[in-house]
PDB file of C-alpha atoms and ligand atoms in Angstrom:
ATOM      1  CA  UNK A   1       1.600  -4.819  34.440  1.00  0.00           C
ATOM      2  CA  UNK A   2       1.825  -7.117  30.890  1.00  0.00           C
ATOM      3  CA  UNK A   3      -0.982  -8.580  30.258  1.00  0.00           C
ATOM      4  CA  UNK A   4      -0.852 -12.413  29.042  1.00  0.00           C
ATOM      5  CA  UNK A   5      -1.471 -11.061  25.704  1.00  0.00           C
ATOM      6  CA  UNK A   6       1.812  -9.509  25.788  1.00  0.00           C
ATOM      7  CA  UNK A   7       3.357 -12.755  25.197  1.00  0.00           C
ATOM      8  CA  UNK A   8       2.279 -12.365  21.660  1.00  0.00           C
ATOM      9  CA  UNK A   9       4.367  -9.882  20.552  1.00  0.00           C
ATOM     10  CA  UNK A  10       6.958 -12.162  20.409  1.00  0.00           C
ATOM     11  CA  UNK A  11       5.998 -13.754  17.564  1.00  0.00           C
ATOM     12  CA  UNK A  12       6.853 -10.785  15.527  1.00  0.00           C
ATOM     13  CA  UNK A  13      10.135 -10.142  14.106  1.00  0.00           C
ATOM     14  CA  UNK A  14      13.423  -9.492  16.106  1.00  0.00           C
ATOM     15  CA  UNK A  15      14.664  -5.586  15.698  1.00  0.00           C
ATOM     16  CA  UNK A  16      18.176  -6.963  14.343  1.00  0.00           C
ATOM     17  CA  UNK A  17      16.056  -8.708  11.783  1.00  0.00           C
ATOM     18  CA  UNK A  18      17.620  -7.520   8.012  1.00  0.00           C
ATOM     19  CA  UNK A  19      15.771  -4.523   6.922  1.00  0.00           C
ATOM     20  CA  UNK A  20      13.392  -5.290   4.354  1.00  0.00           C
ATOM     21  CA  UNK A  21       9.957  -3.556   2.789  1.00  0.00           C
ATOM     22  CA  UNK A  22       6.654  -3.063   4.492  1.00  0.00           C
ATOM     23  CA  UNK A  23       4.004  -4.684   1.865  1.00  0.00           C
ATOM     24  CA  UNK A  24       1.198  -2.194   1.821  1.00  0.00           C
ATOM     25  CA  UNK A  25      -2.508  -2.988   1.398  1.00  0.00           C
ATOM     26  CA  UNK A  26      -2.970  -4.703  -2.319  1.00  0.00           C
ATOM     27  CA  UNK A  27      -6.403  -6.547  -2.659  1.00  0.00           C
ATOM     28  CA  UNK A  28      -5.619 -10.212  -2.853  1.00  0.00           C
ATOM     29  CA  UNK A  29      -7.077 -10.636  -5.703  1.00  0.00           C
ATOM     30  CA  UNK A  30      -5.060  -8.104  -7.560  1.00  0.00           C
ATOM     31  CA  UNK A  31      -2.024  -9.143  -5.829  1.00  0.00           C
ATOM     32  CA  UNK A  32      -2.166 -12.236  -7.659  1.00  0.00           C
ATOM     33  CA  UNK A  33      -3.226 -11.130 -10.596  1.00  0.00           C
ATOM     34  CA  UNK A  34      -0.545  -8.003 -10.920  1.00  0.00           C
ATOM     35  CA  UNK A  35       3.113  -9.190 -12.461  1.00  0.00           C
ATOM     36  CA  UNK A  36       5.206  -8.546  -9.459  1.00  0.00           C
ATOM     37  CA  UNK A  37       9.048  -7.800  -9.306  1.00  0.00           C
ATOM     38  CA  UNK A  38      10.079 -10.139  -6.318  1.00  0.00           C
ATOM     39  CA  UNK A  39      13.478 -10.403  -4.959  1.00  0.00           C
ATOM     40  CA  UNK A  40      13.467 -13.451  -2.704  1.00  0.00           C
ATOM     41  CA  UNK A  41      15.767 -13.789   0.142  1.00  0.00           C
ATOM     42  CA  UNK A  42      16.511 -16.216   3.052  1.00  0.00           C
ATOM     43  CA  UNK A  43      13.788 -14.793   4.791  1.00  0.00           C
ATOM     44  CA  UNK A  44      11.255 -13.397   2.588  1.00  0.00           C
ATOM     45  CA  UNK A  45      10.435 -11.833  -0.433  1.00  0.00           C
ATOM     46  CA  UNK A  46      10.349  -8.278  -0.790  1.00  0.00           C
ATOM     47  CA  UNK A  47       8.161  -6.257  -2.921  1.00  0.00           C
ATOM     48  CA  UNK A  48       9.010  -3.070  -3.980  1.00  0.00           C
ATOM     49  CA  UNK A  49       6.895   0.086  -3.777  1.00  0.00           C
ATOM     50  CA  UNK A  50       7.351   0.332  -7.962  1.00  0.00           C
ATOM     51  CA  UNK A  51       5.395  -2.610  -7.610  1.00  0.00           C
ATOM     52  CA  UNK A  52       2.663  -1.284  -6.278  1.00  0.00           C
ATOM     53  CA  UNK A  53       1.802   1.394  -8.942  1.00  0.00           C
ATOM     54  CA  UNK A  54      -1.900   1.881  -9.723  1.00  0.00           C
ATOM     55  CA  UNK A  55      -2.529   1.649  -5.870  1.00  0.00           C
ATOM     56  CA  UNK A  56      -4.707   4.027  -4.320  1.00  0.00           C
ATOM     57  CA  UNK A  57      -2.076   6.503  -3.196  1.00  0.00           C
ATOM     58  CA  UNK A  58      -3.556   7.126   0.097  1.00  0.00           C
ATOM     59  CA  UNK A  59      -2.636   3.480   1.355  1.00  0.00           C
ATOM     60  CA  UNK A  60       1.236   4.100   0.726  1.00  0.00           C
ATOM     61  CA  UNK A  61       0.748   7.613   3.088  1.00  0.00           C
ATOM     62  CA  UNK A  62      -0.969   5.647   5.412  1.00  0.00           C
ATOM     63  CA  UNK A  63       1.832   3.464   5.913  1.00  0.00           C
ATOM     64  CA  UNK A  64       4.540   5.806   6.276  1.00  0.00           C
ATOM     65  CA  UNK A  65       2.910   7.796   9.285  1.00  0.00           C
ATOM     66  CA  UNK A  66       2.811   3.832  11.268  1.00  0.00           C
ATOM     67  CA  UNK A  67       5.618   3.568  13.148  1.00  0.00           C
ATOM     68  CA  UNK A  68       7.198   0.835  14.090  1.00  0.00           C
ATOM     69  CA  UNK A  69       8.786   0.935  17.595  1.00  0.00           C
ATOM     70  CA  UNK A  70      11.465  -1.977  18.144  1.00  0.00           C
ATOM     71  CA  UNK A  71      11.307  -3.975  21.596  1.00  0.00           C
ATOM     72  CA  UNK A  72       7.972  -2.333  23.068  1.00  0.00           C
ATOM     73  CA  UNK A  73       6.539  -3.833  25.147  1.00  0.00           C
ATOM     74  CA  UNK A  74       9.269  -5.792  25.844  1.00  0.00           C
ATOM     75  CA  UNK A  75      12.721  -7.242  24.035  1.00  0.00           C
ATOM     76  CA  UNK A  76      12.019  -8.522  20.668  1.00  0.00           C
ATOM     77  CA  UNK A  77       8.869  -7.505  19.423  1.00  0.00           C
ATOM     78  CA  UNK A  78       8.460  -4.675  17.256  1.00  0.00           C
ATOM     79  CA  UNK A  79       5.239  -2.929  17.894  1.00  0.00           C
ATOM     80  CA  UNK A  80       3.080  -1.499  15.470  1.00  0.00           C
ATOM     81  CA  UNK A  81       2.488   2.169  16.368  1.00  0.00           C
ATOM     82  CA  UNK A  82      -0.531   3.914  15.007  1.00  0.00           C
ATOM     83  CA  UNK A  83      -0.307   6.545  17.288  1.00  0.00           C
ATOM     84  CA  UNK A  84       1.957   8.312  14.682  1.00  0.00           C
ATOM     85  CA  UNK A  85      -1.025   7.825  12.032  1.00  0.00           C
ATOM     86  CA  UNK A  86      -3.470   9.706  14.356  1.00  0.00           C
ATOM     87  CA  UNK A  87      -0.923  12.527  14.757  1.00  0.00           C
ATOM     88  CA  UNK A  88      -1.635  13.562  10.641  1.00  0.00           C
ATOM     89  CA  UNK A  89      -5.488  14.641   9.999  1.00  0.00           C
ATOM     90  CA  UNK A  90      -4.888  13.622   6.293  1.00  0.00           C
ATOM     91  CA  UNK A  91      -3.870  10.005   6.438  1.00  0.00           C
ATOM     92  CA  UNK A  92      -6.096   9.105   9.631  1.00  0.00           C
ATOM     93  CA  UNK A  93      -9.173  10.607   7.790  1.00  0.00           C
ATOM     94  CA  UNK A  94      -7.913   8.842   4.662  1.00  0.00           C
ATOM     95  CA  UNK A  95      -7.747   6.143   6.702  1.00  0.00           C
ATOM     96  CA  UNK A  96     -11.648   6.319   8.258  1.00  0.00           C
ATOM     97  CA  UNK A  97     -12.884   6.966   4.348  1.00  0.00           C
ATOM     98  CA  UNK A  98     -11.286   4.110   3.067  1.00  0.00           C
ATOM     99  CA  UNK A  99     -13.082   2.321   5.587  1.00  0.00           C
ATOM    100  CA  UNK A 100     -16.274   3.802   4.918  1.00  0.00           C
ATOM    101  CA  UNK A 101     -15.999   3.565   1.120  1.00  0.00           C
ATOM    102  CA  UNK A 102     -16.160   0.202   1.495  1.00  0.00           C
ATOM    103  CA  UNK A 103     -19.256   0.027   4.091  1.00  0.00           C
ATOM    104  CA  UNK A 104     -21.099   2.381   3.159  1.00  0.00           C
ATOM    105  CA  UNK A 105     -24.485   1.438   1.762  1.00  0.00           C
ATOM    106  CA  UNK A 106     -23.660  -2.072   2.886  1.00  0.00           C
ATOM    107  CA  UNK A 107     -26.495  -2.357   5.082  1.00  0.00           C
ATOM    108  CA  UNK A 108     -24.377  -2.171   8.158  1.00  0.00           C
ATOM    109  CA  UNK A 109     -26.399  -1.496  11.795  1.00  0.00           C
ATOM    110  CA  UNK A 110     -23.686  -1.911  14.044  1.00  0.00           C
ATOM    111  CA  UNK A 111     -19.603  -1.290  14.251  1.00  0.00           C
ATOM    112  CA  UNK A 112     -18.465  -3.423  17.028  1.00  0.00           C
ATOM    113  CA  UNK A 113     -14.643  -1.844  18.472  1.00  0.00           C
ATOM    114  CA  UNK A 114     -12.165  -3.945  19.961  1.00  0.00           C
ATOM    115  CA  UNK A 115     -10.829  -2.081  23.120  1.00  0.00           C
ATOM    116  CA  UNK A 116      -8.609  -0.325  23.346  1.00  0.00           C
ATOM    117  CA  UNK A 117      -7.351   1.032  19.539  1.00  0.00           C
ATOM    118  CA  UNK A 118     -11.084  -0.432  17.729  1.00  0.00           C
ATOM    119  CA  UNK A 119     -11.985   2.356  19.860  1.00  0.00           C
ATOM    120  CA  UNK A 120      -9.874   5.084  18.269  1.00  0.00           C
ATOM    121  CA  UNK A 121     -11.030   3.847  14.247  1.00  0.00           C
ATOM    122  CA  UNK A 122     -14.762   2.254  15.078  1.00  0.00           C
ATOM    123  CA  UNK A 123     -16.633   5.452  16.098  1.00  0.00           C
ATOM    124  CA  UNK A 124     -15.986   7.805  12.977  1.00  0.00           C
ATOM    125  CA  UNK A 125     -16.803   4.649  11.013  1.00  0.00           C
ATOM    126  CA  UNK A 126     -20.069   3.989  12.999  1.00  0.00           C
ATOM    127  CA  UNK A 127     -21.113   7.327  12.511  1.00  0.00           C
ATOM    128  CA  UNK A 128     -19.959   7.729   8.693  1.00  0.00           C
ATOM    129  CA  UNK A 129     -22.005   4.373   7.992  1.00  0.00           C
ATOM    130  CA  UNK A 130     -25.270   5.182  10.227  1.00  0.00           C
ATOM    131  CA  UNK A 131     -24.463   2.546  12.621  1.00  0.00           C
ATOM    132  CA  UNK A 132     -24.579   2.194  16.234  1.00  0.00           C
ATOM    133  CA  UNK A 133     -21.096   1.713  17.664  1.00  0.00           C
ATOM    134  CA  UNK A 134     -20.566  -1.358  20.150  1.00  0.00           C
ATOM    135  CA  UNK A 135     -17.527  -1.227  22.737  1.00  0.00           C
ATOM    136  CA  UNK A 136     -16.036  -4.901  23.169  1.00  0.00           C
ATOM    137  CA  UNK A 137     -14.048  -4.271  26.035  1.00  0.00           C
ATOM    138  CA  UNK A 138     -11.311  -6.233  28.313  1.00  0.00           C
ATOM    139  CA  UNK A 139     -13.071  -7.754  31.474  1.00  0.00           C
ATOM    140  CA  UNK A 140     -14.686  -6.261  34.260  1.00  0.00           C
ATOM    141  CA  UNK A 141     -14.660  -2.356  32.263  1.00  0.00           C
ATOM    142  CA  UNK A 142     -18.505  -2.650  31.500  1.00  0.00           C
ATOM    143  CA  UNK A 143     -20.894  -1.604  34.111  1.00  0.00           C
ATOM    144  CA  UNK A 144     -24.005  -3.981  33.006  1.00  0.00           C
ATOM    145  CA  UNK A 145     -24.609  -7.212  32.250  1.00  0.00           C
ATOM    146  CA  UNK A 146     -22.478  -8.634  29.881  1.00  0.00           C
ATOM    147  CA  UNK A 147     -21.427 -11.663  28.066  1.00  0.00           C
ATOM    148  CA  UNK A 148     -18.018 -12.775  28.136  1.00  0.00           C
ATOM    149  CA  UNK A 149     -15.883 -14.762  25.441  1.00  0.00           C
ATOM    150  CA  UNK A 150     -12.627 -16.337  26.545  1.00  0.00           C
ATOM    151  CA  UNK A 151      -9.819 -16.683  24.031  1.00  0.00           C
ATOM    152  CA  UNK A 152      -6.615 -18.427  23.757  1.00  0.00           C
ATOM    153  CA  UNK A 153      -3.414 -16.901  23.528  1.00  0.00           C
ATOM    154  CA  UNK A 154      -0.081 -18.332  22.504  1.00  0.00           C
ATOM    155  CA  UNK A 155       0.954 -18.792  26.200  1.00  0.00           C
ATOM    156  CA  UNK A 156      -2.985 -18.411  28.410  1.00  0.00           C
ATOM    157  CA  UNK A 157      -6.302 -16.706  27.759  1.00  0.00           C
ATOM    158  CA  UNK A 158      -7.939 -13.396  27.596  1.00  0.00           C
ATOM    159  CA  UNK A 159     -11.068 -12.450  27.569  1.00  0.00           C
ATOM    160  CA  UNK A 160     -13.413  -9.593  25.815  1.00  0.00           C
ATOM    161  CA  UNK A 161     -17.127  -8.719  27.089  1.00  0.00           C
ATOM    162  CA  UNK A 162     -19.861  -7.036  25.298  1.00  0.00           C
ATOM    163  CA  UNK A 163     -22.983  -5.611  26.973  1.00  0.00           C
ATOM    164  CA  UNK A 164     -26.199  -7.751  26.968  1.00  0.00           C
ATOM    165  CA  UNK A 165     -29.049  -6.107  24.521  1.00  0.00           C
ATOM    166  CA  UNK A 166     -26.369  -3.582  23.034  1.00  0.00           C
ATOM    167  CA  UNK A 167     -26.699  -6.003  19.878  1.00  0.00           C
ATOM    168  CA  UNK A 168     -29.743  -7.325  18.671  1.00  0.00           C
ATOM    169  CA  UNK A 169     -30.229 -10.409  16.786  1.00  0.00           C
ATOM    170  CA  UNK A 170     -30.239 -10.429  12.831  1.00  0.00           C
ATOM    171  CA  UNK A 171     -27.974  -7.621  12.861  1.00  0.00           C
ATOM    172  CA  UNK A 172     -24.930  -7.148  10.706  1.00  0.00           C
ATOM    173  CA  UNK A 173     -22.169  -6.348  12.355  1.00  0.00           C
ATOM    174  CA  UNK A 174     -18.793  -4.897  11.421  1.00  0.00           C
ATOM    175  CA  UNK A 175     -15.593  -5.715  13.879  1.00  0.00           C
ATOM    176  CA  UNK A 176     -12.844  -3.008  13.556  1.00  0.00           C
ATOM    177  CA  UNK A 177      -9.651  -3.107  15.319  1.00  0.00           C
ATOM    178  CA  UNK A 178      -6.245  -1.570  14.996  1.00  0.00           C
ATOM    179  CA  UNK A 179      -4.262  -4.990  14.019  1.00  0.00           C
ATOM    180  CA  UNK A 180      -4.738  -8.513  13.847  1.00  0.00           C
ATOM    181  CA  UNK A 181      -2.022 -10.622  14.569  1.00  0.00           C
ATOM    182  CA  UNK A 182      -2.909 -14.336  15.584  1.00  0.00           C
ATOM    183  CA  UNK A 183      -6.342 -13.583  15.090  1.00  0.00           C
ATOM    184  CA  UNK A 184      -7.549 -14.984  18.297  1.00  0.00           C
ATOM    185  CA  UNK A 185      -9.002 -11.467  19.666  1.00  0.00           C
ATOM    186  CA  UNK A 186     -10.887 -10.900  16.102  1.00  0.00           C
ATOM    187  CA  UNK A 187     -12.122 -14.288  16.756  1.00  0.00           C
ATOM    188  CA  UNK A 188     -13.872 -13.686  20.214  1.00  0.00           C
ATOM    189  CA  UNK A 189     -15.612 -10.498  18.773  1.00  0.00           C
ATOM    190  CA  UNK A 190     -16.915 -12.683  16.028  1.00  0.00           C
ATOM    191  CA  UNK A 191     -18.049 -14.948  18.919  1.00  0.00           C
ATOM    192  CA  UNK A 192     -19.462 -12.446  20.994  1.00  0.00           C
ATOM    193  CA  UNK A 193     -21.862 -11.300  18.116  1.00  0.00           C
ATOM    194  CA  UNK A 194     -22.655 -14.730  16.691  1.00  0.00           C
ATOM    195  CA  UNK A 195     -23.584 -15.674  20.275  1.00  0.00           C
ATOM    196  CA  UNK A 196     -26.354 -12.826  20.279  1.00  0.00           C
ATOM    197  CA  UNK A 197     -27.430 -14.146  16.769  1.00  0.00           C
ATOM    198  CA  UNK A 198     -25.785 -11.106  14.471  1.00  0.00           C
ATOM    199  CA  UNK A 199     -24.493 -11.512  11.232  1.00  0.00           C
ATOM    200  CA  UNK A 200     -20.524 -10.255  11.241  1.00  0.00           C
ATOM    201  CA  UNK A 201     -20.272  -9.394   7.631  1.00  0.00           C
ATOM    202  CA  UNK A 202     -16.682  -8.504   7.768  1.00  0.00           C
ATOM    203  CA  UNK A 203     -13.458  -7.616  10.527  1.00  0.00           C
ATOM    204  CA  UNK A 204     -11.620  -4.582   9.579  1.00  0.00           C
ATOM    205  CA  UNK A 205      -8.111  -3.765  10.599  1.00  0.00           C
ATOM    206  CA  UNK A 206      -5.622  -0.763   9.607  1.00  0.00           C
ATOM    207  CA  UNK A 207      -2.725  -3.554   9.674  1.00  0.00           C
ATOM    208  CA  UNK A 208      -2.222  -6.833   9.605  1.00  0.00           C
ATOM    209  CA  UNK A 209       0.665  -9.385  10.499  1.00  0.00           C
ATOM    210  CA  UNK A 210       0.436 -11.852   7.803  1.00  0.00           C
ATOM    211  CA  UNK A 211       2.963 -14.385   9.202  1.00  0.00           C
ATOM    212  CA  UNK A 212       1.247 -15.088  12.266  1.00  0.00           C
ATOM    213  CA  UNK A 213      -1.682 -16.549  10.294  1.00  0.00           C
ATOM    214  CA  UNK A 214      -4.493 -14.654  12.267  1.00  0.00           C
ATOM    215  CA  UNK A 215      -6.760 -15.024   8.937  1.00  0.00           C
ATOM    216  CA  UNK A 216      -6.891 -19.044   9.784  1.00  0.00           C
ATOM    217  CA  UNK A 217      -8.387 -18.150  12.823  1.00  0.00           C
ATOM    218  CA  UNK A 218     -11.232 -16.682  11.571  1.00  0.00           C
ATOM    219  CA  UNK A 219     -13.488 -19.221   9.923  1.00  0.00           C
ATOM    220  CA  UNK A 220     -13.151 -18.017   6.654  1.00  0.00           C
ATOM    221  CA  UNK A 221     -14.954 -14.559   7.870  1.00  0.00           C
ATOM    222  CA  UNK A 222     -13.698 -12.036   5.249  1.00  0.00           C
ATOM    223  CA  UNK A 223     -10.987  -9.698   6.729  1.00  0.00           C
ATOM    224  CA  UNK A 224     -10.211  -6.472   5.516  1.00  0.00           C
ATOM    225  CA  UNK A 225      -6.865  -4.808   6.059  1.00  0.00           C
ATOM    226  CA  UNK A 226      -5.334  -1.588   4.143  1.00  0.00           C
ATOM    227  CA  UNK A 227      -1.242  -2.302   5.113  1.00  0.00           C
ATOM    228  CA  UNK A 228       0.726  -5.520   5.706  1.00  0.00           C
ATOM    229  CA  UNK A 229       3.885  -5.344   8.225  1.00  0.00           C
ATOM    230  CA  UNK A 230       6.291  -8.177   6.279  1.00  0.00           C
ATOM    231  CA  UNK A 231       9.446  -7.233   8.126  1.00  0.00           C
ATOM    232  CA  UNK A 232      11.071  -4.433   9.849  1.00  0.00           C
ATOM    233  CA  UNK A 233      11.597  -1.150   8.136  1.00  0.00           C
ATOM    234  CA  UNK A 234      12.601   2.267   8.789  1.00  0.00           C
ATOM    235  CA  UNK A 235      10.331   5.182   9.084  1.00  0.00           C
ATOM    236  CA  UNK A 236      11.133   8.745   9.298  1.00  0.00           C
TER     237      UNK A 236
HETATM  238  O1  PRP B   1      -5.031 -10.942  16.564  1.00  0.00           O
HETATM  239  P1  PRP B   1      -4.858 -10.994  18.245  1.00  0.00           P
HETATM  240  O2  PRP B   1      -3.152 -11.906  18.272  1.00  0.00           O
HETATM  241  O3  PRP B   1      -5.377 -11.665  18.838  1.00  0.00           O
HETATM  242  O4  PRP B   1      -3.507  -9.517  18.285  1.00  0.00           O
HETATM  243  C1  PRP B   1      -4.547  -8.644  17.979  1.00  0.00           C
HETATM  244  C2  PRP B   1      -4.804  -7.313  19.401  1.00  0.00           C
HETATM  245  O5  PRP B   1      -3.405  -7.128  20.329  1.00  0.00           O
HETATM  246  C3  PRP B   1      -4.023  -5.706  20.372  1.00  0.00           C
HETATM  247  O6  PRP B   1      -4.409  -5.369  21.329  1.00  0.00           O
HETATM  248  P2  PRP B   1      -3.672  -5.787  22.727  1.00  0.00           P
HETATM  249  O7  PRP B   1      -3.768  -7.011  23.159  1.00  0.00           O
HETATM  250  O8  PRP B   1      -2.170  -5.038  22.761  1.00  0.00           O
HETATM  251  O9  PRP B   1      -4.552  -4.623  23.710  1.00  0.00           O
HETATM  252  P3  PRP B   1      -4.650  -3.170  24.163  1.00  0.00           P
HETATM  253  O10 PRP B   1      -4.949  -3.109  23.167  1.00  0.00           O
HETATM  254  O11 PRP B   1      -5.492  -2.956  24.991  1.00  0.00           O
HETATM  255  O12 PRP B   1      -3.224  -2.618  24.281  1.00  0.00           O
HETATM  256  C4  PRP B   1      -4.364  -5.232  19.064  1.00  0.00           C
HETATM  257  O13 PRP B   1      -4.629  -3.717  19.489  1.00  0.00           O
HETATM  258  C5  PRP B   1      -5.460  -6.336  18.937  1.00  0.00           C
HETATM  259  O14 PRP B   1      -6.605  -6.020  19.749  1.00  0.00           O
HETATM  260  N1  ADE B   2       3.373  -6.190  16.924  1.00  0.00           N
HETATM  261  C1  ADE B   2       2.365  -5.750  17.474  1.00  0.00           C
HETATM  262  N2  ADE B   2       2.289  -4.168  17.297  1.00  0.00           N
HETATM  263  C2  ADE B   2       0.851  -3.672  17.899  1.00  0.00           C
HETATM  264  N3  ADE B   2      -0.268  -4.441  18.555  1.00  0.00           N
HETATM  265  C3  ADE B   2       0.348  -5.864  18.391  1.00  0.00           C
HETATM  266  N4  ADE B   2      -0.493  -6.711  19.082  1.00  0.00           N
HETATM  267  C4  ADE B   2       0.285  -7.802  18.384  1.00  0.00           C
HETATM  268  N5  ADE B   2       1.519  -7.981  17.997  1.00  0.00           N
HETATM  269  C5  ADE B   2       1.557  -6.582  18.152  1.00  0.00           C
END
């Protein structure tokens, strides 16, 4: 059965949309300062691969391993499937390493991973930076006492829960998920952590769907992403 949250997927581009390109990660400051060759079309601005010389080569490899599955879990949705990234040990390791390089030595004591795919990326990052891992789960999955945070979706609401006592006041937290779309999920995760007195240092995702403006729901909290999905694109 589809949960309400799956309705969000209808924001993503229809599979019949014109083929474009995937904009893979570039720090936004360098994105602004680089002189990019752009090709403006009626629907989007395409940035070609040659525009990103100087990028960390690991990012391109990671991008190519993420499969886009049209019409999943419902018609019109372009599903960003990270399971194909996990099949490639080097690309998976590079993904983790990029996060670890960013967060090691930043005095982060807790990595909070969001169910379900934040449970894949969060734990190896936590182990590598010497932080504990705390799962933020969908309702009625955690056995202990929980605090809950509802969040709004385009239609309806959803909820994340965290064990009471898992995070102490004053801890420095990193929130990890595979993808940000509308930002509702990350926003709820941050709310949970801040309600128990933790400081959210940053949110980290592998993929951003920038057209859904999820960053705007993060109340200015920094978000670090590796790849941005702008348009339909063919994958090997
Ligand atoms: O930015 P948002 O619009 O909130 O969407 C992002 C969330 O959507 C996906 O999870 P999903 O809701 O599909 O749950 P699942 O991982 O349990 O399948 C994804 O893994 C994020 O957690
Ligand atoms: N297009 C998409 N692919 C994967 N997960 C998502 N969560 C919300 N939109 C998504």
